[in-house]
């Protein structure tokens, strides 16, 4: 029943009832039952006319005279769910209600109250009904304020911290927003100790498991609702009411004390006890659900706005690369986004992972997790590219750089930096690389903890204890790691030349995938011969050269997949023709490695001790890698 109705305890504290010198005879356990209505009755079979929740007033004139009849009368009232029975003494019962009636009421937990002074019942009904109407109006006003407040927050695009703060202010209760991993995203202690509220939060939160999307966990005293939209839940909003689910201290267990013996004396006023934890006010449920809706809507709006902006960025970058739009139109649309490209020094930058999810894989996760050591998670490629694009955008903002940024293909994110002049190019690229390093571009999603969550409470949100912000223990995140490549093209002075810088950056990024060096930023001089071959990978004459030099060995490996002599040749050439080092790198014994080299020499009809022959084979291998690289 709705908590807007007063309880029996609260009704007994009203002045018209206190005027009758009330005394609780039985049913102390039912004093917190809500009173939906007050009904006056003088007939024994009144139970059939009641619907439950009524407080029955009677003088007892029409009640049965025998004990069995009184027991049946009390049983019928309890069965129908009345809140209590008030008997005025003086007409049927002079000194008190019969003991059998009191015993039956106590056994059924039905509050039985004597009025030892004559009291007009109409005053009691008026007072109780006025209390019910006032409570309902108060609840209605509170609900209206809740709707108005959160509607304003939705329109203003308030962040999670502000939504949580308003929820705590309206409810007067601590409120916590957490993600699905039970990590706190925002909180407001509502004047209580934040340290006590958040201490051991994850373990505490996992014990709060109410049934339903919005439900109250009476054991812990937390009202919980799920936060999310479009079938994608991303968190929970929790409101504690009351604190710890306990009664406010200082309130007696019984509301109405026994009236003094002096008939003319006024009974002492009882102190109202707070409602039980299970009697959750309806307005709190409305409040937490409106707050959750505001949070979900705000996240959708931010994502949609960010997604639309990124789509426009991608459209403009694609237009530059493919010549699908006039350069002047690209400049105009970019300026409308707040990115000025005219009269700027432009630098194309491409960021990509060294390994593709569709082919070779880098160990970017923990053992047992999808994506570790070549095991891609479902939709890992698009998700990883989307995370990388978001991280690149975050790095641009942190480095205070302007430019267009978006995914340029299935594996890479492109950026066209707009700098004031060429002198700041190196400094700007270094700032971008540093910001990208701090942004954790390792494919892991990182929730942002609002500022009000201090470091001591937050710990390491979005990460794992003891893990450095790159996904590896004790290692920094890319750039400067084998997992990510940042490639920059040559700076240009006009938007018409921007395509050349972007294409150059993409070619450098592709060529750098085979580079073992740990460089923060790859430029054209860094890729050397491999970069040149990558630029020429579509040239038929290069492909003919590869087939002429390596065709026989490739055909042999195709017929003998367990041997893979191409790998043996690669190890030999990469180790500078040092056979001992190459055998160790290939994890073969030296006799076995020597035998494989001899077989390669026979297949290719070359002398592997010849510098010229090995140089030609090494170039052919690099060209093969360039041709095979998508």
Coordinates of C-alpha atoms in Angstrom, one line a residue:
X1 CA 0.0 0.0 0.0
X2 CA 1.2 3.5 -0.8
X3 CA 3.2 5.1 2.1
X4 CA 1.3 8.3 1.6
X5 CA -1.3 6.9 3.9
X6 CA -0.8 7.5 7.6
X7 CA 0.0 4.5 9.9
X8 CA -2.0 3.4 12.9
X9 CA 0.7 4.9 15.0
X10 CA 0.3 8.3 13.4
X11 CA -3.5 8.2 13.6
X12 CA -3.3 7.5 17.4
X13 CA -1.1 10.6 17.7
X14 CA -3.8 12.9 16.2
X15 CA -5.5 15.4 18.6
X16 CA -9.0 14.0 18.2
X17 CA -7.8 10.5 19.1
X18 CA -5.6 11.7 22.0
X19 CA -8.7 13.5 23.4
X20 CA -10.2 10.1 23.9
X21 CA -7.3 8.9 26.1
X22 CA -6.3 6.0 23.9
X23 CA -4.6 2.9 25.3
X24 CA -3.1 0.2 23.1
X25 CA -4.5 -3.1 24.4
X26 CA -3.1 -5.6 21.8
X27 CA -1.4 -5.8 18.4
X28 CA 1.7 -3.7 19.0
X29 CA 3.3 -5.3 16.0
X30 CA 0.7 -3.8 13.7
X31 CA 1.1 -0.2 14.6
X32 CA 3.0 0.6 11.4
X33 CA 0.2 -0.6 9.2
X34 CA -1.1 2.2 6.8
X35 CA -4.6 3.4 7.3
X36 CA -6.4 3.8 3.9
X37 CA -9.7 4.9 5.4
X38 CA -11.7 5.2 8.7
X39 CA -14.9 3.2 9.0
X40 CA -17.5 3.4 11.8
X41 CA -19.3 0.1 12.4
X42 CA -21.7 -1.3 15.0
X43 CA -22.6 -4.7 13.4
X44 CA -20.6 -7.9 13.8
X45 CA -20.6 -8.9 10.1
X46 CA -18.9 -5.7 8.9
X47 CA -15.9 -7.5 7.5
X48 CA -17.8 -8.5 4.4
X49 CA -18.2 -4.7 3.5
X50 CA -14.5 -3.8 3.9
X51 CA -11.7 -3.9 1.4
X52 CA -8.6 -3.8 3.7
X53 CA -6.6 -1.0 5.1
X54 CA -9.5 0.5 7.1
X55 CA -9.3 1.6 10.8
X56 CA -12.6 0.4 12.3
X57 CA -14.3 2.6 15.0
X58 CA -17.0 1.0 17.2
X59 CA -18.7 1.4 20.6
X60 CA -19.2 -2.4 20.7
X61 CA -22.9 -2.2 21.1
X62 CA -23.6 -4.7 18.3
X63 CA -20.7 -7.1 19.0
X64 CA -21.4 -10.7 19.9
X65 CA -21.8 -11.5 23.6
X66 CA -20.1 -14.9 23.6
X67 CA -16.4 -15.5 23.5
X68 CA -16.6 -17.6 20.2
X69 CA -18.4 -14.7 18.5
X70 CA -15.8 -12.2 19.6
X71 CA -13.0 -14.4 18.4
X72 CA -14.7 -14.8 15.0
X73 CA -15.3 -11.0 14.8
X74 CA -11.6 -10.3 15.3
X75 CA -10.6 -13.1 13.0
X76 CA -12.9 -11.8 10.2
X77 CA -11.4 -8.3 10.5
X78 CA -7.8 -9.7 10.4
X79 CA -8.6 -11.8 7.4
X80 CA -9.9 -8.9 5.4
X81 CA -6.8 -6.9 6.2
X82 CA -8.1 -4.0 8.4
X83 CA -5.4 -1.8 9.9
X84 CA -6.8 -1.7 13.4
X85 CA -9.8 -1.7 15.7
X86 CA -10.7 1.2 18.0
X87 CA -13.3 0.6 20.7
X88 CA -14.9 3.5 22.7
X89 CA -15.6 2.5 26.3
X90 CA -18.7 3.5 28.2
X91 CA -21.6 2.1 26.2
X92 CA -21.0 -1.7 25.9
X93 CA -17.8 -2.1 27.7
X94 CA -17.3 0.1 30.8
X95 CA -13.8 -0.6 32.2
X96 CA -12.2 -2.4 29.3
X97 CA -12.6 -4.7 26.3
X98 CA -13.1 -8.4 27.0
X99 CA -9.9 -10.3 27.6
X100 CA -10.9 -12.8 24.9
X101 CA -11.0 -10.0 22.4
X102 CA -7.6 -8.7 23.4
X103 CA -6.1 -12.1 23.2
X104 CA -7.5 -12.8 19.8
X105 CA -6.3 -9.4 18.5
X106 CA -2.8 -10.0 20.0
X107 CA -2.7 -13.5 18.4
X108 CA -3.5 -12.0 14.9
X109 CA -1.3 -8.9 15.3
X110 CA -4.3 -6.6 15.0
X111 CA -3.9 -3.3 16.8
X112 CA -6.7 -3.0 19.4
X113 CA -7.1 0.4 21.0
X114 CA -9.5 1.5 23.8
X115 CA -10.8 5.1 23.9
X116 CA -11.4 5.7 27.6
X117 CA -13.1 9.0 27.1
X118 CA -16.1 9.7 24.9
X119 CA -15.0 11.0 21.5
X120 CA -17.1 12.1 18.5
X121 CA -16.1 9.7 15.8
X122 CA -16.7 12.3 13.1
X123 CA -13.7 14.3 14.4
X124 CA -11.5 11.3 14.1
X125 CA -12.6 10.5 10.5
X126 CA -12.2 14.2 9.5
X127 CA -8.7 14.4 10.9
X128 CA -7.6 11.1 9.3
X129 CA -9.1 11.8 5.9
X130 CA -7.5 15.3 6.0
X131 CA -4.2 13.7 6.8
X132 CA -4.5 11.3 3.9
X133 CA -5.5 14.1 1.4
X134 CA -2.6 16.4 2.7
X135 CA -0.1 13.5 2.3
X136 CA -1.3 12.8 -1.2
X137 CA -1.1 16.5 -2.2
X138 CA 2.4 16.7 -0.7
X139 CA 3.4 13.6 -2.6
X140 CA 1.9 15.1 -5.8
X141 CA 3.8 18.3 -5.3
X142 CA 7.0 16.4 -4.7
X143 CA 6.5 14.3 -7.8
X144 CA 5.8 17.4 -9.9
X145 CA 9.0 19.0 -8.6
X146 CA 10.9 15.9 -9.5
X147 CA 9.6 15.8 -13.0
X148 CA 10.3 19.6 -13.5
X149 CA 13.8 19.3 -12.1
X150 CA 14.9 16.4 -14.2
X151 CA 13.2 17.7 -17.3
X152 CA 15.4 20.9 -16.9
X153 CA 18.5 18.8 -16.4
X154 CA 17.7 16.8 -19.6
X155 CA 17.2 20.0 -21.6
X156 CA 20.4 21.5 -20.2
X157 CA 22.4 18.4 -21.0
X158 CA 23.6 18.1 -17.4
X159 CA 26.4 15.7 -16.7
X160 CA 26.2 12.6 -14.4
X161 CA 27.6 14.5 -11.5
X162 CA 25.0 17.1 -11.6
X163 CA 22.1 14.6 -12.0
X164 CA 23.3 12.6 -9.0
X165 CA 23.7 15.8 -6.9
X166 CA 20.1 16.9 -7.7
X167 CA 18.8 13.4 -6.9
X168 CA 20.5 13.5 -3.5
X169 CA 19.2 17.1 -2.9
X170 CA 15.6 16.2 -3.7
X171 CA 15.7 13.0 -1.7
X172 CA 17.9 14.0 1.2
X173 CA 19.6 10.6 0.8
X174 CA 23.0 9.4 -0.4
X175 CA 23.0 8.5 -4.1
X176 CA 25.6 6.5 -6.1
X177 CA 26.0 6.0 -9.8
X178 CA 28.1 2.9 -10.7
X179 CA 29.0 1.1 -13.9
X180 CA 28.3 -2.6 -14.5
X181 CA 31.7 -3.5 -12.9
X182 CA 30.5 -1.9 -9.7
X183 CA 32.9 1.0 -10.1
X184 CA 31.6 4.4 -8.8
X185 CA 31.1 6.9 -11.6
X186 CA 29.5 9.7 -9.5
X187 CA 28.1 10.0 -6.0
X188 CA 26.7 12.5 -3.5
X189 CA 26.7 11.5 0.2
X190 CA 24.0 14.0 1.1
X191 CA 25.9 15.4 4.0
X192 CA 27.2 12.0 5.2
X193 CA 30.7 10.8 5.2
X194 CA 31.9 10.1 1.6
X195 CA 34.7 7.8 3.0
X196 CA 32.2 5.6 4.8
X197 CA 29.8 5.6 1.9
X198 CA 32.5 4.4 -0.6
X199 CA 34.7 2.3 1.5
X200 CA 34.7 -1.3 0.1
X201 CA 32.0 -0.2 -2.4
X202 CA 32.4 -3.0 -4.9
X203 CA 32.0 -5.8 -2.4
X204 CA 29.1 -4.0 -0.8
X205 CA 27.4 -3.3 -4.1
X206 CA 27.6 -6.9 -5.2
X207 CA 25.6 -7.8 -2.1
X208 CA 22.8 -5.5 -3.2
X209 CA 20.8 -7.7 -5.6
X210 CA 17.1 -6.5 -5.7
X211 CA 14.7 -8.3 -8.0
X212 CA 13.5 -6.3 -11.0
X213 CA 14.7 -3.3 -12.9
X214 CA 13.7 -0.9 -10.1
X215 CA 13.4 -2.4 -6.7
X216 CA 14.2 -1.9 -3.0
X217 CA 16.6 -4.1 -1.2
X218 CA 15.2 -4.0 2.4
X219 CA 18.2 -5.9 3.8
X220 CA 20.7 -3.2 2.8
X221 CA 18.3 -0.2 2.7
X222 CA 19.2 0.7 -1.0
X223 CA 16.7 1.5 -3.7
X224 CA 18.2 0.4 -7.0
X225 CA 17.4 1.1 -10.7
X226 CA 19.2 0.1 -13.8
X227 CA 20.5 2.8 -16.1
X228 CA 20.5 2.3 -19.8
X229 CA 18.5 2.7 -23.0
X230 CA 18.0 1.0 -26.4
X231 CA 18.4 -2.3 -24.7
X232 CA 22.0 -1.5 -23.6
X233 CA 22.3 -1.1 -19.8
X234 CA 25.5 0.5 -18.6
X235 CA 25.1 1.1 -14.9
X236 CA 23.0 1.2 -11.8
X237 CA 21.7 4.2 -9.7
X238 CA 21.4 3.5 -6.0
X239 CA 19.7 5.6 -3.3
X240 CA 19.9 4.7 0.4
X241 CA 16.7 5.0 2.4
X242 CA 16.8 5.2 5.3
X243 CA 20.5 5.1 6.3
X244 CA 21.3 1.4 6.5
X245 CA 17.6 0.5 6.6
X246 CA 17.5 1.3 10.3
X247 CA 15.0 3.4 12.2
X248 CA 16.0 6.9 13.2
X249 CA 17.5 6.7 16.7
X250 CA 15.7 8.3 19.6
X251 CA 12.2 7.1 18.8
X252 CA 10.3 4.8 21.2
X253 CA 9.0 1.5 20.0
X254 CA 5.5 2.4 21.0
X255 CA 3.9 5.6 19.8
X256 CA 1.0 6.0 22.3
X257 CA 1.8 5.6 26.0
X258 CA -0.9 4.6 28.4
X259 CA -3.0 7.4 29.5
X260 CA -2.5 8.7 33.1
X261 CA -4.9 7.5 35.7
X262 CA -6.3 10.9 36.3
X263 CA -9.3 11.1 34.0
X264 CA -9.0 14.8 33.4
X265 CA -5.3 14.8 32.6
X266 CA -4.1 15.0 29.0
X267 CA -2.0 12.0 27.9
X268 CA 1.6 12.7 27.0
X269 CA 2.3 13.1 23.3
X270 CA 4.2 10.2 21.7
X271 CA 7.1 10.9 19.4
X272 CA 6.4 9.8 15.8
X273 CA 8.6 6.9 14.7
X274 CA 9.9 6.9 11.1
X275 CA 8.3 4.6 8.7
X276 CA 9.7 1.1 8.3
X277 CA 12.3 0.6 5.7
X278 CA 9.9 -1.4 3.6
X279 CA 7.4 1.5 3.4
X280 CA 9.3 3.2 0.6
X281 CA 7.8 6.5 -0.4
X282 CA 6.5 6.4 -4.0
X283 CA 8.2 9.7 -4.8
X284 CA 11.6 8.1 -4.2
X285 CA 10.9 5.4 -6.8
X286 CA 9.7 8.1 -9.2
X287 CA 12.8 10.2 -8.4
X288 CA 15.4 7.5 -9.0
X289 CA 13.7 6.4 -12.2
X290 CA 13.6 9.9 -13.5
X291 CA 17.2 10.4 -12.6
X292 CA 18.2 7.2 -14.3
X293 CA 16.2 8.2 -17.4
X294 CA 18.0 11.6 -17.4
X295 CA 21.4 9.9 -17.2
X296 CA 20.5 7.5 -20.0
X297 CA 19.1 10.2 -22.2
X298 CA 22.2 12.4 -21.6
X299 CA 24.5 9.7 -22.6
X300 CA 22.6 9.0 -25.8
X301 CA 22.6 12.6 -26.7
X302 CA 26.3 13.0 -26.1
X303 CA 27.0 9.8 -28.1
X304 CA 24.7 10.8 -30.9
X305 CA 26.2 14.3 -31.1
X306 CA 29.7 12.9 -31.0
X307 CA 28.9 10.3 -33.6
X308 CA 27.4 12.8 -35.9
X309 CA 30.4 15.0 -35.6
X310 CA 32.7 12.1 -36.3
X311 CA 30.7 11.1 -39.3
X312 CA 31.1 14.6 -40.7
X313 CA 34.9 14.4 -40.1
X314 CA 35.0 11.1 -41.9
X315 CA 33.1 12.5 -44.8
X316 CA 35.5 15.4 -45.2
X317 CA 38.6 13.3 -44.8
X318 CA 37.3 10.8 -47.3
X319 CA 36.5 13.7 -49.7
X320 CA 40.1 14.9 -49.5
X321 CA 41.5 11.4 -50.1
X322 CA 39.1 10.4 -52.9
X323 CA 38.5 13.8 -54.5
X324 CA 34.7 13.4 -54.1
X325 CA 34.1 17.0 -53.1
X326 CA 35.7 20.3 -54.1
X327 CA 38.4 21.5 -51.8
X328 CA 36.6 24.8 -51.2
X329 CA 33.5 22.9 -50.0
X330 CA 35.6 20.8 -47.6
X331 CA 37.1 23.9 -46.2
X332 CA 33.7 25.5 -45.8
X333 CA 32.1 22.5 -44.0
X334 CA 35.2 22.1 -41.8
X335 CA 35.0 25.8 -40.8
X336 CA 31.4 25.2 -39.8
X337 CA 32.6 22.5 -37.4
X338 CA 35.1 24.9 -35.9
X339 CA 38.1 23.5 -37.8
X340 CA 39.8 26.2 -39.9
X341 CA 41.9 24.7 -42.7
X342 CA 42.6 27.7 -44.8
X343 CA 45.9 29.5 -44.4
X344 CA 47.1 26.7 -42.0
X345 CA 50.1 24.4 -42.0
X346 CA 48.5 21.0 -42.5
X347 CA 50.0 17.6 -41.4
X348 CA 48.4 14.3 -42.2
X349 CA 48.7 11.7 -39.3
X350 CA 47.5 8.1 -39.3
X351 CA 47.2 5.9 -36.2
X352 CA 46.8 2.2 -36.4
X353 CA 47.5 -1.0 -34.5
X354 CA 50.3 -3.1 -35.8
X355 CA 48.1 -6.3 -35.9
X356 CA 44.7 -6.5 -37.6
X357 CA 41.9 -8.4 -35.8
X358 CA 41.1 -10.2 -39.1
X359 CA 44.5 -11.6 -39.6
X360 CA 47.5 -11.5 -37.3
X361 CA 46.9 -10.6 -33.7
X362 CA 48.8 -8.9 -31.1
X363 CA 48.5 -10.0 -27.5
X364 CA 46.5 -7.0 -26.2
X365 CA 44.4 -8.7 -23.5
X366 CA 44.9 -10.9 -20.5
X367 CA 45.0 -14.7 -20.7
X368 CA 41.6 -16.1 -20.9
X369 CA 40.1 -12.9 -22.3
X370 CA 38.8 -12.6 -25.9
X371 CA 41.5 -11.1 -28.1
X372 CA 44.5 -12.5 -26.2
X373 CA 47.2 -14.1 -28.3
X374 CA 45.3 -14.2 -31.6
X375 CA 41.8 -14.9 -30.3
X376 CA 39.6 -12.0 -31.4
X377 CA 36.5 -11.1 -29.4
X378 CA 33.2 -10.9 -31.3
X379 CA 33.2 -7.7 -33.4
X380 CA 36.7 -7.0 -32.0
X381 CA 37.8 -5.1 -35.2
X382 CA 35.1 -2.5 -35.4
X383 CA 35.0 -2.1 -31.6
X384 CA 38.8 -1.6 -31.4
X385 CA 38.8 0.9 -34.3
X386 CA 35.9 2.8 -32.6
X387 CA 37.8 2.9 -29.3
X388 CA 40.9 4.1 -31.1
X389 CA 39.0 6.8 -32.9
X390 CA 37.5 8.0 -29.6
X391 CA 41.0 8.0 -28.0
X392 CA 42.5 10.0 -30.8
X393 CA 39.8 12.6 -30.5
X394 CA 40.4 12.8 -26.7
X395 CA 44.2 13.2 -27.3
X396 CA 43.6 16.0 -29.8
X397 CA 41.5 17.8 -27.2
X398 CA 44.0 17.2 -24.4
X399 CA 46.9 18.5 -26.6
X400 CA 44.7 21.5 -27.6
X401 CA 45.1 20.8 -31.3
X402 CA 42.5 21.3 -34.0
X403 CA 41.9 19.2 -37.0
X404 CA 39.7 16.6 -38.7
X405 CA 39.9 13.1 -37.2
X406 CA 38.0 9.9 -38.1
X407 CA 38.6 6.3 -39.2
X408 CA 39.9 6.3 -42.8
X409 CA 39.6 2.5 -43.4
X410 CA 38.9 -0.7 -41.5
X411 CA 42.2 -0.5 -39.5
X412 CA 43.4 3.1 -39.2
X413 CA 42.3 6.5 -37.8
X414 CA 43.4 9.5 -39.8
X415 CA 44.0 13.1 -38.5
X416 CA 44.5 16.2 -40.5
X417 CA 46.2 18.6 -38.1
X418 CA 45.7 22.4 -38.8
X419 CA 48.7 24.2 -37.3
X420 CA 49.3 28.0 -37.3
X421 CA 52.7 27.7 -39.0
X422 CA 55.4 25.1 -39.8
X423 CA 57.6 26.0 -36.8
X424 CA 55.3 24.3 -34.4
X425 CA 54.9 21.0 -36.3
X426 CA 57.4 18.9 -34.3
X427 CA 56.2 20.3 -31.0
X428 CA 52.5 19.7 -31.9
X429 CA 53.2 16.1 -33.0
X430 CA 55.1 15.4 -29.8
X431 CA 52.2 16.9 -27.7
X432 CA 49.7 14.7 -29.6
X433 CA 51.8 11.6 -29.1
X434 CA 52.1 12.3 -25.4
X435 CA 48.4 12.9 -25.0
X436 CA 47.7 9.7 -26.9
X437 CA 50.0 7.8 -24.5
X438 CA 48.1 9.1 -21.5
X439 CA 44.7 8.3 -23.2
X440 CA 45.3 4.5 -23.1
X441 CA 44.7 3.6 -26.7
X442 CA 44.9 -0.1 -26.1
X443 CA 41.4 -1.1 -27.0
X444 CA 40.1 -1.1 -23.4
X445 CA 37.1 1.0 -22.5
X446 CA 37.9 3.5 -19.8
X447 CA 35.0 5.1 -17.9
X448 CA 35.5 8.7 -16.8
X449 CA 35.2 9.2 -13.0
X450 CA 33.8 12.7 -12.2
X451 CA 36.0 15.1 -10.3
X452 CA 34.1 14.7 -7.1
X453 CA 35.4 11.2 -6.7
X454 CA 38.8 11.7 -5.2
X455 CA 41.7 9.5 -6.1
X456 CA 41.6 7.6 -2.8
X457 CA 38.0 6.6 -3.3
X458 CA 38.3 6.0 -7.1
X459 CA 41.4 3.8 -7.0
X460 CA 42.1 2.9 -10.6
X461 CA 38.8 3.1 -12.4
X462 CA 38.6 1.3 -15.6
X463 CA 41.8 -0.6 -15.0
X464 CA 43.1 -3.4 -12.9
X465 CA 45.1 -3.1 -9.7
X466 CA 48.8 -3.2 -10.4
X467 CA 48.4 -2.7 -14.1
X468 CA 50.1 0.2 -15.8
X469 CA 47.9 2.3 -18.1
X470 CA 48.8 0.4 -21.2
X471 CA 47.4 -3.0 -20.5
X472 CA 50.8 -4.4 -19.5
X473 CA 52.3 -4.6 -16.1
X474 CA 54.8 -1.9 -15.6
X475 CA 54.8 -0.8 -19.2
X476 CA 53.5 2.5 -20.7
X477 CA 50.8 2.5 -23.3
X478 CA 51.4 3.2 -27.0
X479 CA 52.8 5.1 -28.7
X480 CA 56.3 3.8 -28.3
X481 CA 55.0 0.2 -27.9
X482 CA 54.8 -2.7 -30.4
X483 CA 51.0 -2.4 -30.4
X484 CA 50.3 1.0 -32.0
X485 CA 51.8 3.1 -34.8
X486 CA 51.6 6.8 -35.2
X487 CA 52.7 7.9 -38.6
X488 CA 53.0 11.5 -39.9
X489 CA 53.3 12.7 -43.5
X490 CA 55.1 15.8 -44.7
X491 CA 53.6 19.1 -43.7
X492 CA 51.9 21.1 -46.6
X493 CA 50.9 24.7 -46.9
X494 CA 47.5 24.4 -48.6
X495 CA 44.4 22.2 -48.4
X496 CA 44.9 21.1 -52.0
X497 CA 48.1 19.4 -51.0
X498 CA 46.6 17.8 -47.8
X499 CA 45.7 14.6 -49.7
X500 CA 49.4 14.0 -50.4
X501 CA 50.2 14.3 -46.7
X502 CA 47.4 12.0 -45.6
X503 CA 48.3 9.3 -48.2
X504 CA 51.9 9.6 -47.2
X505 CA 51.0 9.1 -43.6
X506 CA 48.9 6.1 -44.4
X507 CA 51.7 4.5 -46.4
X508 CA 54.2 5.2 -43.7
X509 CA 51.9 3.6 -41.1
X510 CA 51.4 0.5 -43.3
X511 CA 55.1 0.2 -44.0
X512 CA 56.0 0.7 -40.3
X513 CA 54.1 -2.4 -39.3
X514 CA 57.2 -4.6 -40.0
X515 CA 59.5 -2.2 -38.2
X516 CA 60.8 -3.5 -34.9
X517 CA 61.9 -0.1 -33.6
X518 CA 60.0 1.6 -30.8
X519 CA 59.4 5.1 -32.2
X520 CA 56.9 7.6 -30.8
X521 CA 56.2 8.9 -34.4
X522 CA 57.1 7.4 -37.7
X523 CA 58.1 9.7 -40.5
X524 CA 59.1 9.0 -44.1
X525 CA 62.9 8.7 -43.4
X526 CA 62.2 6.1 -40.7
X527 CA 60.7 3.5 -43.1
X528 CA 63.6 3.5 -45.6
X529 CA 63.6 0.7 -48.1
X530 CA 60.6 -1.0 -46.6
X531 CA 58.7 2.3 -47.0
X532 CA 59.8 2.7 -50.6
X533 CA 58.7 -0.9 -51.5
X534 CA 55.4 -0.3 -49.8
X535 CA 54.8 2.7 -52.0
X536 CA 55.6 0.6 -55.0
X537 CA 53.6 -2.5 -53.9
X538 CA 51.0 -2.1 -56.7
X539 CA 53.7 -1.9 -59.4
X540 CA 53.6 -5.0 -61.6
X541 CA 57.3 -4.9 -62.2
X542 CA 57.9 -5.2 -58.4
X543 CA 55.5 -8.1 -58.2
X544 CA 57.3 -9.8 -61.1
X545 CA 60.6 -9.3 -59.3
X546 CA 59.2 -11.0 -56.2
X547 CA 57.9 -14.0 -58.2
X548 CA 61.2 -14.3 -60.0
X549 CA 63.3 -14.3 -56.8
X550 CA 61.0 -16.2 -54.5
X551 CA 58.4 -18.0 -56.6
X552 CA 60.0 -21.4 -56.5
X553 CA 60.4 -21.3 -52.7
X554 CA 56.8 -20.1 -52.2
X555 CA 55.6 -23.0 -54.4
X556 CA 57.6 -25.5 -52.4
X557 CA 56.2 -24.1 -49.1
X558 CA 52.7 -24.5 -50.5
X559 CA 53.3 -28.2 -51.2
X560 CA 55.1 -28.7 -47.8
X561 CA 53.2 -26.6 -45.3
X562 CA 55.0 -28.1 -42.3
X563 CA 58.4 -26.9 -43.4
X564 CA 57.8 -23.3 -44.3
X565 CA 61.3 -22.6 -45.6
X566 CA 60.5 -19.0 -46.3
X567 CA 60.6 -18.4 -42.5
X568 CA 64.0 -20.0 -42.4
X569 CA 65.3 -17.7 -45.2
X570 CA 63.9 -14.7 -43.4
X571 CA 65.6 -15.5 -40.2
X572 CA 68.9 -16.0 -42.0
X573 CA 68.7 -12.7 -43.8
X574 CA 67.4 -10.7 -40.8
X575 CA 70.3 -12.0 -38.7
X576 CA 72.9 -10.7 -41.2
X577 CA 73.7 -14.1 -42.6
X578 CA 74.9 -15.2 -39.1
X579 CA 73.9 -18.9 -39.2
X580 CA 74.2 -19.5 -35.5
X581 CA 72.1 -16.5 -34.5
X582 CA 69.6 -17.3 -37.2
X583 CA 69.3 -20.9 -36.0
X584 CA 68.6 -19.7 -32.5
X585 CA 66.0 -17.2 -33.8
X586 CA 64.3 -19.9 -35.7
X587 CA 64.4 -22.3 -32.7
X588 CA 66.2 -24.9 -34.7
X589 CA 69.4 -26.8 -34.0
X590 CA 72.3 -25.7 -36.1
X591 CA 72.6 -29.0 -38.2
X592 CA 68.8 -28.8 -38.9
X593 CA 69.1 -25.1 -39.9
X594 CA 72.1 -25.7 -42.1
X595 CA 70.3 -28.5 -43.9
X596 CA 67.3 -26.2 -44.5
X597 CA 69.6 -23.5 -45.9
X598 CA 71.1 -26.0 -48.3
X599 CA 67.7 -27.1 -49.4
X600 CA 66.7 -23.4 -50.0
X601 CA 69.8 -22.9 -52.1
X602 CA 68.9 -25.9 -54.3
X603 CA 65.3 -24.8 -54.7
X604 CA 66.2 -21.2 -55.6
X605 CA 69.4 -22.2 -57.4
X606 CA 71.4 -19.5 -55.5
X607 CA 74.5 -19.3 -53.4
X608 CA 73.4 -18.2 -50.0
X609 CA 77.0 -17.2 -49.1
X610 CA 76.9 -14.6 -51.9
X611 CA 76.3 -11.0 -50.6
X612 CA 74.7 -9.9 -53.9
X613 CA 72.4 -12.9 -54.0
X614 CA 71.3 -12.5 -50.4
X615 CA 70.7 -8.7 -50.9
X616 CA 68.4 -9.5 -53.9
X617 CA 66.5 -12.1 -51.8
X618 CA 66.2 -9.7 -48.8
X619 CA 64.7 -7.0 -51.1
X620 CA 62.4 -9.5 -52.5
X621 CA 61.2 -10.5 -49.0
X622 CA 60.6 -6.9 -48.1
X623 CA 58.7 -6.4 -51.3
X624 CA 56.6 -9.6 -50.6
X625 CA 55.7 -8.2 -47.2
X626 CA 54.7 -4.9 -48.9
X627 CA 52.6 -6.7 -51.5
X628 CA 50.9 -8.8 -48.8
X629 CA 50.2 -5.9 -46.5
X630 CA 46.6 -4.6 -47.0

